[in-house]
Amino acid sequence: MYAVTNPATGVVEATYPIASDAQIQTAITTAHQAYGQWSVSALAERVALLERVADIYEARAEELAGIITREMGKPMKQSLGEIGIVVSIYRYYAKNGPKFLEDEELEIASGGKALVRKEAVGVLLGIMPWNFPYYQVARFAAPNLMNGNTILLKHAPQCPESALAMEQIFREAAAPHGAYLNIFATNEQAADIIADRRIQGVSLTGSERAGAAVAEVAGRNLKKVVLELGGSDPFLVLPDVDVERTAKLGMRARFGNTGQACNSAKRFIVDSTVYEDFSRALAEQVSAINVGDPTQAENFLGPLSSAAAREGLAEQVQDAIDKGATVLAGGKRIEGVGAYYEPTILADVTPEMRAFSEELFGPVAVLYKVDGEEEAIALANNSDYGLGASVHTKDLARAERIAARLESGMVAINEPSASAAELPFGGVKRSGIGRELGKYGMTEFINHKLVKIAGR
């Protein structure tokens, strides 16, 4: 069942039925038929569609933001910020897509001429998560619609109304019927969709478990995947930082979106020479966070996405406390109505604790003390994940040297790991496969067709 369960109140506000198998077959057929038209459409038509989609998001920003605040508890100001990012993504691909799709001429030794043409591949399935309901969809849908592919979108079961709102936006923008379709499918139905011969690829953003399940089905059926999975991003603090400024950056890097972001800073790896000052400054920042009703502007931290998410996080934290971790701030559920949890800092976390190796998907930071650069790099790389990382120091040459040794898909220097339409996003190790956004977001689901013309 797809349902809106407001995590700030615990109230189930609306429910939506699962699609029947017949409805899903109709959706696949419709998307496949639309592909025949959309894949040969003029680039100017695709550009115009993405621009119209961006315009509608802008015009309906308050309404759209309110939907996700109610669905998953994102503070309203941050929900509006998400709409802004979404607008920038659609406009970016409208502006740059035609350039990215230009033929590429190759230098060849045998004479003649060779071109690589970039063509659509077909219907794609997107399986998207609840933590950024619009943004995650935009970074999949925008480049692939620009490519000429068509989209079936299975959203998270707790985001039915944002899912329907996005489908409605494409209708209002006069997308060809079937170019973008929402489906309320189960995981079992999603597996059957992937296996369908008309589906040419699948993109999933979600948990490691979900990614492995989707990759297994896709592999059996020889379908390409893009997987954006979990992260346990290190935030390296070197001896020469401005402690107060870096602590403020760290607070925002960890606790934005109530700590529910794959690429948020989760492990603070701090040189021993500044550890005491930094831990004090970070604890002060965290203790000053306003927690509460996400519709109120003064609250930076809302509820977790669900009561179940809060309970899972509480179990991870309690495991660390029981095994000797030190709580520098927070550490408990907030009693009363709603899935609220105190913004928390843990120190003295050791490998036998779940918090050392598992992703903490909520408002919990883990603080580590290290002696020197080598120990910092070794700890940063001691993770099954490799999504993002950040390095904080006034010595840029040193920062770049460290960045080159970090096992991650993205490294930010003197700023938190972030996302923008023009920047490629993705990780290594168990954080996923492939890239989204930037020009790389145009290349994952595309046929790089070689056209070779013989010389005379």
CSV table of C-alpha atoms in Angstrom, one decimal:
chain,number,residue,atom,x,y,z
A,1,MET,CA,0.0,0.0,0.0
A,2,TYR,CA,1.2,3.5,-0.8
A,3,ALA,CA,0.3,5.9,2.0
A,4,VAL,CA,1.0,9.3,3.3
A,5,THR,CA,1.9,8.9,7.0
A,6,ASN,CA,2.9,12.2,8.4
A,7,PRO,CA,6.0,11.6,10.5
A,8,ALA,CA,5.4,14.7,12.5
A,9,THR,CA,2.1,13.4,13.8
A,10,GLY,CA,2.0,9.7,13.0
A,11,VAL,CA,-1.3,10.2,11.3
A,12,VAL,CA,-2.1,8.3,8.1
A,13,GLU,CA,-3.5,11.1,5.9
A,14,ALA,CA,-4.1,9.2,2.6
A,15,THR,CA,-3.8,5.8,1.1
A,16,TYR,CA,-3.4,4.7,-2.6
A,17,PRO,CA,-3.9,1.2,-4.1
A,18,ILE,CA,-1.1,-0.8,-5.7
A,19,ALA,CA,-1.4,-1.1,-9.5
A,20,SER,CA,-2.7,-4.3,-10.9
A,21,ASP,CA,-0.5,-6.4,-13.1
A,22,ALA,CA,-2.7,-5.5,-16.0
A,23,GLN,CA,-2.2,-1.8,-15.3
A,24,ILE,CA,1.5,-2.2,-15.2
A,25,GLN,CA,1.5,-4.0,-18.5
A,26,THR,CA,-0.5,-1.2,-20.0
A,27,ALA,CA,2.0,1.3,-18.6
A,28,ILE,CA,4.9,-0.6,-20.1
A,29,THR,CA,3.1,-0.8,-23.5
A,30,THR,CA,2.3,2.9,-23.4
A,31,ALA,CA,5.9,3.9,-22.5
A,32,HIS,CA,7.2,1.7,-25.3
A,33,GLN,CA,4.9,3.2,-27.8
A,34,ALA,CA,5.8,6.7,-26.7
A,35,TYR,CA,9.5,5.8,-27.1
A,36,GLY,CA,9.0,5.3,-30.8
A,37,GLN,CA,7.8,8.9,-31.1
A,38,TRP,CA,10.0,10.6,-28.5
A,39,SER,CA,13.3,9.0,-29.6
A,40,VAL,CA,13.1,10.7,-33.0
A,41,SER,CA,11.7,14.0,-31.8
A,42,ALA,CA,13.5,17.2,-32.5
A,43,LEU,CA,16.0,18.3,-29.9
A,44,ALA,CA,14.2,21.7,-29.7
A,45,GLU,CA,11.0,19.8,-28.7
A,46,ARG,CA,12.9,18.1,-25.8
A,47,VAL,CA,14.4,21.3,-24.7
A,48,ALA,CA,11.0,23.0,-24.7
A,49,LEU,CA,9.5,20.2,-22.6
A,50,LEU,CA,12.2,20.5,-19.9
A,51,GLU,CA,11.9,24.2,-19.8
A,52,ARG,CA,8.1,24.0,-19.3
A,53,VAL,CA,8.6,21.4,-16.5
A,54,ALA,CA,11.0,23.8,-14.8
A,55,ASP,CA,8.5,26.6,-15.1
A,56,ILE,CA,5.8,24.6,-13.5
A,57,TYR,CA,8.0,23.6,-10.6
A,58,GLU,CA,8.8,27.3,-10.0
A,59,ALA,CA,5.2,28.3,-10.2
A,60,ARG,CA,4.0,25.6,-7.8
A,61,ALA,CA,7.0,25.6,-5.4
A,62,GLU,CA,5.1,26.3,-2.2
A,63,GLU,CA,2.5,23.6,-2.9
A,64,LEU,CA,5.1,21.0,-4.0
A,65,ALA,CA,7.3,21.7,-1.0
A,66,GLY,CA,4.3,21.3,1.3
A,67,ILE,CA,3.6,17.8,-0.1
A,68,ILE,CA,7.0,16.4,0.8
A,69,THR,CA,7.1,18.1,4.2
A,70,ARG,CA,4.0,16.2,5.0
A,71,GLU,CA,5.1,12.9,3.4
A,72,MET,CA,8.6,12.6,4.9
A,73,GLY,CA,9.1,15.4,7.4
A,74,LYS,CA,11.5,17.6,5.6
A,75,PRO,CA,11.6,21.1,7.1
A,76,MET,CA,9.7,23.5,4.8
A,77,LYS,CA,12.6,25.8,4.1
A,78,GLN,CA,14.7,22.7,3.0
A,79,SER,CA,11.7,21.4,0.9
A,80,LEU,CA,11.7,24.8,-1.0
A,81,GLY,CA,15.4,24.4,-1.4
A,82,GLU,CA,14.9,21.0,-3.0
A,83,ILE,CA,12.5,22.5,-5.5
A,84,GLY,CA,15.1,25.1,-6.4
A,85,ILE,CA,17.7,22.3,-7.2
A,86,VAL,CA,15.1,20.5,-9.3
A,87,VAL,CA,14.4,23.6,-11.4
A,88,SER,CA,18.2,24.0,-11.9
A,89,ILE,CA,18.5,20.4,-13.1
A,90,TYR,CA,15.7,20.7,-15.7
A,91,ARG,CA,17.1,24.0,-17.0
A,92,TYR,CA,20.6,22.7,-17.1
A,93,TYR,CA,19.7,19.8,-19.4
A,94,ALA,CA,17.5,22.0,-21.5
A,95,LYS,CA,20.5,24.3,-22.0
A,96,ASN,CA,23.3,21.8,-22.4
A,97,GLY,CA,21.6,18.6,-23.6
A,98,PRO,CA,21.8,19.4,-27.3
A,99,LYS,CA,25.6,20.0,-27.0
A,100,PHE,CA,26.1,16.7,-25.1
A,101,LEU,CA,24.2,14.8,-27.8
A,102,GLU,CA,26.3,16.2,-30.7
A,103,ASP,CA,28.1,13.6,-32.9
A,104,GLU,CA,31.7,12.9,-32.0
A,105,GLU,CA,34.2,12.5,-34.8
A,106,LEU,CA,36.9,10.0,-34.3
A,107,GLU,CA,40.5,10.1,-35.6
A,108,ILE,CA,41.0,6.8,-37.4
A,109,ALA,CA,44.1,5.2,-38.9
A,110,SER,CA,42.5,3.3,-41.7
A,111,GLY,CA,41.2,6.2,-43.7
A,112,GLY,CA,37.6,7.4,-44.2
A,113,LYS,CA,35.5,8.9,-41.5
A,114,ALA,CA,34.1,7.6,-38.2
A,115,LEU,CA,31.4,9.2,-36.0
A,116,VAL,CA,29.9,8.3,-32.7
A,117,ARG,CA,26.2,9.1,-32.6
A,118,LYS,CA,24.4,9.3,-29.3
A,119,GLU,CA,20.9,7.7,-29.5
A,120,ALA,CA,18.2,6.7,-27.0
A,121,VAL,CA,17.9,3.1,-25.9
A,122,GLY,CA,14.3,2.7,-24.9
A,123,VAL,CA,12.1,2.6,-21.8
A,124,LEU,CA,13.8,3.0,-18.5
A,125,LEU,CA,12.6,2.1,-15.0
A,126,GLY,CA,13.4,4.5,-12.2
A,127,ILE,CA,13.2,3.2,-8.6
A,128,MET,CA,13.4,6.3,-6.3
A,129,PRO,CA,13.7,6.9,-2.5
A,130,TRP,CA,11.8,9.1,-0.1
A,131,ASN,CA,14.6,11.3,1.3
A,132,PHE,CA,14.7,13.7,-1.7
A,133,PRO,CA,11.4,12.9,-3.5
A,134,TYR,CA,11.7,15.4,-6.3
A,135,TYR,CA,15.4,15.8,-6.7
A,136,GLN,CA,16.2,12.1,-7.0
A,137,VAL,CA,13.6,11.8,-9.8
A,138,ALA,CA,14.8,15.0,-11.6
A,139,ARG,CA,18.4,13.8,-11.9
A,140,PHE,CA,17.2,10.6,-13.5
A,141,ALA,CA,14.4,11.9,-15.6
A,142,ALA,CA,15.8,15.1,-17.0
A,143,PRO,CA,18.9,13.7,-18.8
A,144,ASN,CA,17.1,10.6,-20.0
A,145,LEU,CA,14.1,12.5,-21.5
A,146,MET,CA,16.6,14.8,-23.1
A,147,ASN,CA,18.3,11.6,-24.6
A,148,GLY,CA,14.9,10.5,-26.1
A,149,ASN,CA,14.3,7.7,-23.6
A,150,THR,CA,10.9,7.3,-21.9
A,151,ILE,CA,10.4,6.8,-18.2
A,152,LEU,CA,8.5,4.5,-15.8
A,153,LEU,CA,8.8,5.7,-12.3
A,154,LYS,CA,8.3,3.6,-9.1
A,155,HIS,CA,8.5,5.9,-6.2
A,156,ALA,CA,8.9,5.1,-2.5
A,157,PRO,CA,5.6,3.8,-1.0
A,158,GLN,CA,5.5,6.8,1.5
A,159,CYS,CA,5.7,9.3,-1.3
A,160,PRO,CA,2.6,8.8,-3.4
A,161,GLU,CA,1.4,12.4,-3.6
A,162,SER,CA,4.8,13.8,-4.7
A,163,ALA,CA,4.9,10.9,-7.2
A,164,LEU,CA,1.5,11.9,-8.6
A,165,ALA,CA,2.4,15.5,-8.6
A,166,MET,CA,5.4,14.9,-10.8
A,167,GLU,CA,3.4,12.9,-13.3
A,168,GLN,CA,0.8,15.7,-13.4
A,169,ILE,CA,3.6,18.2,-14.0
A,170,PHE,CA,4.6,16.3,-17.2
A,171,ARG,CA,1.0,16.2,-18.3
A,172,GLU,CA,0.7,20.0,-17.8
A,173,ALA,CA,4.0,20.5,-19.7
A,174,ALA,CA,2.4,18.6,-22.7
A,175,ALA,CA,4.8,15.7,-22.6
A,176,PRO,CA,3.9,13.0,-25.1
A,177,HIS,CA,1.5,10.5,-23.5
A,178,GLY,CA,3.7,7.7,-22.0
A,179,ALA,CA,7.0,9.7,-22.0
A,180,TYR,CA,6.8,9.8,-18.2
A,181,LEU,CA,4.5,7.5,-16.2
A,182,ASN,CA,4.1,6.9,-12.5
A,183,ILE,CA,3.4,3.4,-11.3
A,184,PHE,CA,2.5,2.3,-7.7
A,185,ALA,CA,4.3,-1.1,-7.9
A,186,THR,CA,5.5,-3.6,-5.4
A,187,ASN,CA,9.0,-4.8,-5.3
A,188,GLU,CA,7.9,-8.1,-6.9
A,189,GLN,CA,6.2,-6.2,-9.7
A,190,ALA,CA,9.3,-4.1,-10.1
A,191,ALA,CA,11.3,-7.3,-10.7
A,192,ASP,CA,8.9,-8.4,-13.4
A,193,ILE,CA,9.1,-4.9,-15.0
A,194,ILE,CA,12.9,-5.2,-15.1
A,195,ALA,CA,12.7,-8.6,-16.8
A,196,ASP,CA,10.3,-7.3,-19.5
A,197,ARG,CA,12.1,-7.2,-22.8
A,198,ARG,CA,10.8,-3.7,-23.6
A,199,ILE,CA,12.7,-2.3,-20.6
A,200,GLN,CA,16.3,-1.3,-21.4
A,201,GLY,CA,17.7,-0.3,-18.1
A,202,VAL,CA,17.0,0.6,-14.5
A,203,SER,CA,18.2,3.3,-12.2
A,204,LEU,CA,17.8,2.9,-8.4
A,205,THR,CA,18.6,5.3,-5.6
A,206,GLY,CA,18.2,3.6,-2.2
A,207,SER,CA,19.7,1.2,0.2
A,208,GLU,CA,22.5,-1.3,-0.4
A,209,ARG,CA,20.0,-4.1,0.1
A,210,ALA,CA,17.7,-2.7,-2.5
A,211,GLY,CA,20.5,-2.1,-4.9
A,212,ALA,CA,21.8,-5.7,-4.6
A,213,ALA,CA,18.3,-7.0,-5.3
A,214,VAL,CA,17.7,-4.9,-8.3
A,215,ALA,CA,21.2,-5.6,-9.7
A,216,GLU,CA,20.6,-9.3,-9.4
A,217,VAL,CA,17.4,-9.2,-11.4
A,218,ALA,CA,18.9,-6.8,-13.9
A,219,GLY,CA,22.0,-9.0,-14.3
A,220,ARG,CA,19.9,-12.1,-15.0
A,221,ASN,CA,18.1,-10.2,-17.7
A,222,LEU,CA,21.1,-8.4,-19.2
A,223,LYS,CA,19.9,-4.9,-18.3
A,224,LYS,CA,22.1,-2.0,-17.5
A,225,VAL,CA,21.9,-0.5,-14.0
A,226,VAL,CA,22.8,2.8,-12.3
A,227,LEU,CA,22.8,2.4,-8.6
A,228,GLU,CA,23.2,5.2,-6.1
A,229,LEU,CA,23.3,3.6,-2.7
A,230,GLY,CA,24.5,4.3,0.8
A,231,GLY,CA,27.3,6.4,2.1
A,232,SER,CA,29.4,7.0,5.2
A,233,ASP,CA,31.2,10.1,4.1
A,234,PRO,CA,34.3,11.2,6.1
A,235,PHE,CA,34.8,14.8,7.0
A,236,LEU,CA,38.5,15.3,7.6
A,237,VAL,CA,39.6,18.2,9.9
A,238,LEU,CA,43.3,19.1,9.7
A,239,PRO,CA,45.3,21.0,12.3
A,240,ASP,CA,45.2,24.4,10.6
A,241,VAL,CA,41.4,24.9,10.2
A,242,ASP,CA,39.3,27.8,11.4
A,243,VAL,CA,37.6,25.6,14.1
A,244,GLU,CA,34.5,27.6,14.5
A,245,ARG,CA,33.8,28.0,10.8
A,246,THR,CA,34.5,24.3,10.2
A,247,ALA,CA,32.3,23.2,13.0
A,248,LYS,CA,29.4,25.2,11.6
A,249,LEU,CA,30.0,23.7,8.1
A,250,GLY,CA,30.1,20.3,9.8
A,251,MET,CA,26.8,20.7,11.5
A,252,ARG,CA,25.0,21.7,8.3
A,253,ALA,CA,26.8,18.9,6.4
A,254,ARG,CA,25.6,16.3,8.9
A,255,PHE,CA,22.2,17.5,10.0
A,256,GLY,CA,20.5,18.9,6.9
A,257,ASN,CA,17.5,16.9,5.8
A,258,THR,CA,17.5,15.5,9.4
A,259,GLY,CA,20.7,13.6,8.6
A,260,GLN,CA,18.9,11.6,5.9
A,261,ALA,CA,21.2,12.0,3.0
A,262,CYS,CA,23.5,9.5,1.4
A,263,ASN,CA,26.2,12.0,0.9
A,264,SER,CA,26.0,13.8,4.3
A,265,ALA,CA,29.1,14.0,6.5
A,266,LYS,CA,28.7,11.0,8.8
A,267,ARG,CA,32.3,10.4,10.2
A,268,PHE,CA,34.2,13.4,11.5
A,269,ILE,CA,37.9,12.5,11.4
A,270,VAL,CA,39.7,15.1,13.4
A,271,ASP,CA,43.4,15.7,14.0
A,272,SER,CA,44.3,15.3,17.7
A,273,THR,CA,45.8,18.8,17.8
A,274,VAL,CA,42.4,20.4,17.3
A,275,TYR,CA,40.1,17.6,18.5
A,276,GLU,CA,39.1,19.1,21.8
A,277,ASP,CA,38.4,22.5,20.3
A,278,PHE,CA,36.5,21.1,17.4
A,279,SER,CA,34.4,18.6,19.4
A,280,ARG,CA,33.4,21.5,21.7
A,281,ALA,CA,32.5,23.8,18.8
A,282,LEU,CA,30.5,21.0,17.0
A,283,ALA,CA,28.7,20.1,20.2
A,284,GLU,CA,27.7,23.8,20.7
A,285,GLN,CA,26.4,24.0,17.1
A,286,VAL,CA,24.5,20.7,17.5
A,287,SER,CA,23.0,21.7,20.9
A,288,ALA,CA,21.7,24.9,19.4
A,289,ILE,CA,19.7,23.2,16.6
A,290,ASN,CA,16.0,23.8,16.7
A,291,VAL,CA,14.0,20.6,16.4
A,292,GLY,CA,10.3,20.5,15.8
A,293,ASP,CA,7.3,20.9,13.5
A,294,PRO,CA,8.8,21.0,10.0
A,295,THR,CA,6.2,23.5,8.8
A,296,GLN,CA,7.7,26.1,11.1
A,297,ALA,CA,10.5,28.2,9.7
A,298,GLU,CA,12.6,28.3,12.9
A,299,ASN,CA,13.1,24.5,13.0
A,300,PHE,CA,16.2,23.2,11.2
A,301,LEU,CA,15.6,19.6,12.2
A,302,GLY,CA,12.3,17.8,11.6
A,303,PRO,CA,11.2,14.2,12.4
A,304,LEU,CA,12.8,11.2,10.8
A,305,SER,CA,10.9,9.9,7.9
A,306,SER,CA,9.0,7.3,9.9
A,307,ALA,CA,8.6,5.8,13.4
A,308,ALA,CA,10.4,2.7,12.1
A,309,ALA,CA,13.4,4.8,10.9
A,310,ARG,CA,13.7,6.4,14.3
A,311,GLU,CA,13.6,3.0,16.1
A,312,GLY,CA,16.3,1.6,13.8
A,313,LEU,CA,18.5,4.6,14.4
A,314,ALA,CA,17.9,4.4,18.2
A,315,GLU,CA,19.0,0.8,18.2
A,316,GLN,CA,22.3,1.6,16.4
A,317,VAL,CA,23.0,4.4,18.9
A,318,GLN,CA,22.2,2.3,21.9
A,319,ASP,CA,24.4,-0.4,20.7
A,320,ALA,CA,27.3,2.0,20.6
A,321,ILE,CA,26.5,3.4,24.1
A,322,ASP,CA,26.2,-0.1,25.5
A,323,LYS,CA,29.7,-0.9,24.2
A,324,GLY,CA,31.3,2.2,25.6
A,325,ALA,CA,30.8,5.1,23.2
A,326,THR,CA,30.7,8.6,24.7
A,327,VAL,CA,27.6,10.8,24.0
A,328,LEU,CA,28.7,14.4,23.4
A,329,ALA,CA,25.2,15.6,22.5
A,330,GLY,CA,21.8,14.2,22.3
A,331,GLY,CA,21.5,10.4,22.2
A,332,LYS,CA,17.8,9.8,22.8
A,333,ARG,CA,14.4,9.7,21.2
A,334,ILE,CA,12.3,12.8,21.8
A,335,GLU,CA,9.2,11.6,23.5
A,336,GLY,CA,5.7,12.6,22.4
A,337,VAL,CA,4.0,12.7,19.1
A,338,GLY,CA,6.1,12.3,16.0
A,339,ALA,CA,9.3,10.4,14.9
A,340,TYR,CA,11.7,12.9,16.5
A,341,TYR,CA,15.2,12.1,17.6
A,342,GLU,CA,17.7,14.3,19.4
A,343,PRO,CA,20.6,15.6,17.2
A,344,THR,CA,23.4,13.5,18.5
A,345,ILE,CA,27.2,13.2,18.5
A,346,LEU,CA,29.0,10.0,19.4
A,347,ALA,CA,32.7,9.7,20.3
A,348,ASP,CA,35.0,6.8,21.2
A,349,VAL,CA,33.3,4.6,18.6
A,350,THR,CA,35.2,1.3,18.0
A,351,PRO,CA,35.0,-1.4,15.3
A,352,GLU,CA,32.8,-3.8,17.3
A,353,MET,CA,30.0,-1.2,17.4
A,354,ARG,CA,27.4,-1.1,14.6
A,355,ALA,CA,28.0,2.7,14.3
A,356,PHE,CA,31.5,2.1,13.1
A,357,SER,CA,30.6,0.2,10.0
A,358,GLU,CA,26.9,0.8,9.3
A,359,GLU,CA,25.4,3.9,7.7
A,360,LEU,CA,23.6,6.0,10.3
A,361,PHE,CA,20.7,7.5,8.4
A,362,GLY,CA,19.5,10.2,10.7
A,363,PRO,CA,20.8,13.0,12.9
A,364,VAL,CA,23.8,11.3,14.4
A,365,ALA,CA,27.5,12.3,13.9
A,366,VAL,CA,30.4,10.1,14.8
A,367,LEU,CA,33.6,11.8,15.9
A,368,TYR,CA,37.1,10.2,15.7
A,369,LYS,CA,40.5,11.5,16.9
A,370,VAL,CA,43.5,10.7,14.8
A,371,ASP,CA,47.2,11.5,14.9
A,372,GLY,CA,48.3,12.9,11.5
A,373,GLU,CA,47.5,12.7,7.9
A,374,GLU,CA,48.2,9.0,7.3
A,375,GLU,CA,46.0,7.8,10.1
A,376,ALA,CA,43.2,10.1,8.9
A,377,ILE,CA,43.4,8.7,5.4
A,378,ALA,CA,43.5,5.1,6.6
A,379,LEU,CA,40.4,5.6,8.8
A,380,ALA,CA,38.5,7.5,6.0
A,381,ASN,CA,39.1,4.6,3.7
A,382,ASN,CA,38.2,2.0,6.3
A,383,SER,CA,34.6,1.7,5.1
A,384,ASP,CA,32.6,-0.4,2.7
A,385,TYR,CA,31.2,2.8,1.3
A,386,GLY,CA,32.8,5.3,-1.0
A,387,LEU,CA,30.3,8.0,-2.0
A,388,GLY,CA,31.7,11.4,-1.0
A,389,ALA,CA,34.2,13.0,1.3
A,390,SER,CA,35.5,16.4,2.4
A,391,VAL,CA,38.8,17.7,3.4
A,392,HIS,CA,39.2,20.9,5.5
A,393,THR,CA,42.5,22.7,5.7
A,394,LYS,CA,44.1,26.0,4.6
A,395,ASP,CA,46.8,24.1,2.8
A,396,LEU,CA,45.2,23.5,-0.6
A,397,ALA,CA,48.2,21.5,-2.0
A,398,ARG,CA,47.9,19.2,1.0
A,399,ALA,CA,44.1,18.9,0.5
A,400,GLU,CA,44.5,17.9,-3.1
A,401,ARG,CA,47.1,15.3,-2.2
A,402,ILE,CA,44.8,13.8,0.4
A,403,ALA,CA,41.8,14.0,-2.0
A,404,ALA,CA,43.8,11.9,-4.5
A,405,ARG,CA,44.1,9.1,-1.9
A,406,LEU,CA,40.5,9.0,-0.7
A,407,GLU,CA,38.5,6.0,-1.9
A,408,SER,CA,35.3,7.9,-2.9
A,409,GLY,CA,33.5,9.1,-6.0
A,410,MET,CA,33.5,12.7,-4.9
A,411,VAL,CA,35.7,14.9,-2.7
A,412,ALA,CA,35.0,18.5,-1.6
A,413,ILE,CA,37.7,20.8,-0.2
A,414,ASN,CA,36.8,23.3,2.5
A,415,GLU,CA,33.1,22.8,1.9
A,416,PRO,CA,30.7,20.0,2.5
A,417,SER,CA,30.1,17.4,-0.2
A,418,ALA,CA,27.1,18.8,-2.1
A,419,SER,CA,25.2,18.4,-5.3
A,420,ALA,CA,24.6,20.6,-8.3
A,421,ALA,CA,23.2,20.1,-11.8
A,422,GLU,CA,26.5,20.4,-13.5
A,423,LEU,CA,28.5,18.2,-11.1
A,424,PRO,CA,28.7,14.4,-11.6
A,425,PHE,CA,27.3,12.5,-8.6
A,426,GLY,CA,28.1,8.9,-7.7
A,427,GLY,CA,30.4,6.6,-5.7
A,428,VAL,CA,32.6,3.6,-5.6
A,429,LYS,CA,32.7,0.4,-3.6
A,430,ARG,CA,29.3,-0.4,-2.1
A,431,SER,CA,28.1,3.1,-2.6
A,432,GLY,CA,27.0,2.3,-6.1
A,433,ILE,CA,27.6,2.0,-9.9
A,434,GLY,CA,27.5,4.8,-12.5
A,435,ARG,CA,27.1,8.6,-12.4
A,436,GLU,CA,24.2,11.0,-12.5
A,437,LEU,CA,24.1,14.8,-13.2
A,438,GLY,CA,26.5,16.8,-15.3
A,439,LYS,CA,27.4,15.6,-18.8
A,440,TYR,CA,27.9,12.1,-17.3
A,441,GLY,CA,24.2,11.9,-16.5
A,442,MET,CA,23.6,11.9,-20.3
A,443,THR,CA,25.8,9.0,-21.0
A,444,GLU,CA,24.6,6.1,-18.8
A,445,PHE,CA,21.5,5.1,-20.8
A,446,ILE,CA,22.5,5.9,-24.3
A,447,ASN,CA,23.6,4.1,-27.4
A,448,HIS,CA,27.0,5.3,-28.5
A,449,LYS,CA,26.5,4.2,-32.1
A,450,LEU,CA,29.6,4.0,-34.3
A,451,VAL,CA,29.0,5.1,-37.9
A,452,LYS,CA,32.1,4.3,-40.1
A,453,ILE,CA,32.4,5.6,-43.7
A,454,ALA,CA,34.9,4.0,-45.9
A,455,GLY,CA,37.7,6.1,-47.5
A,456,ARG,CA,38.1,6.3,-51.2
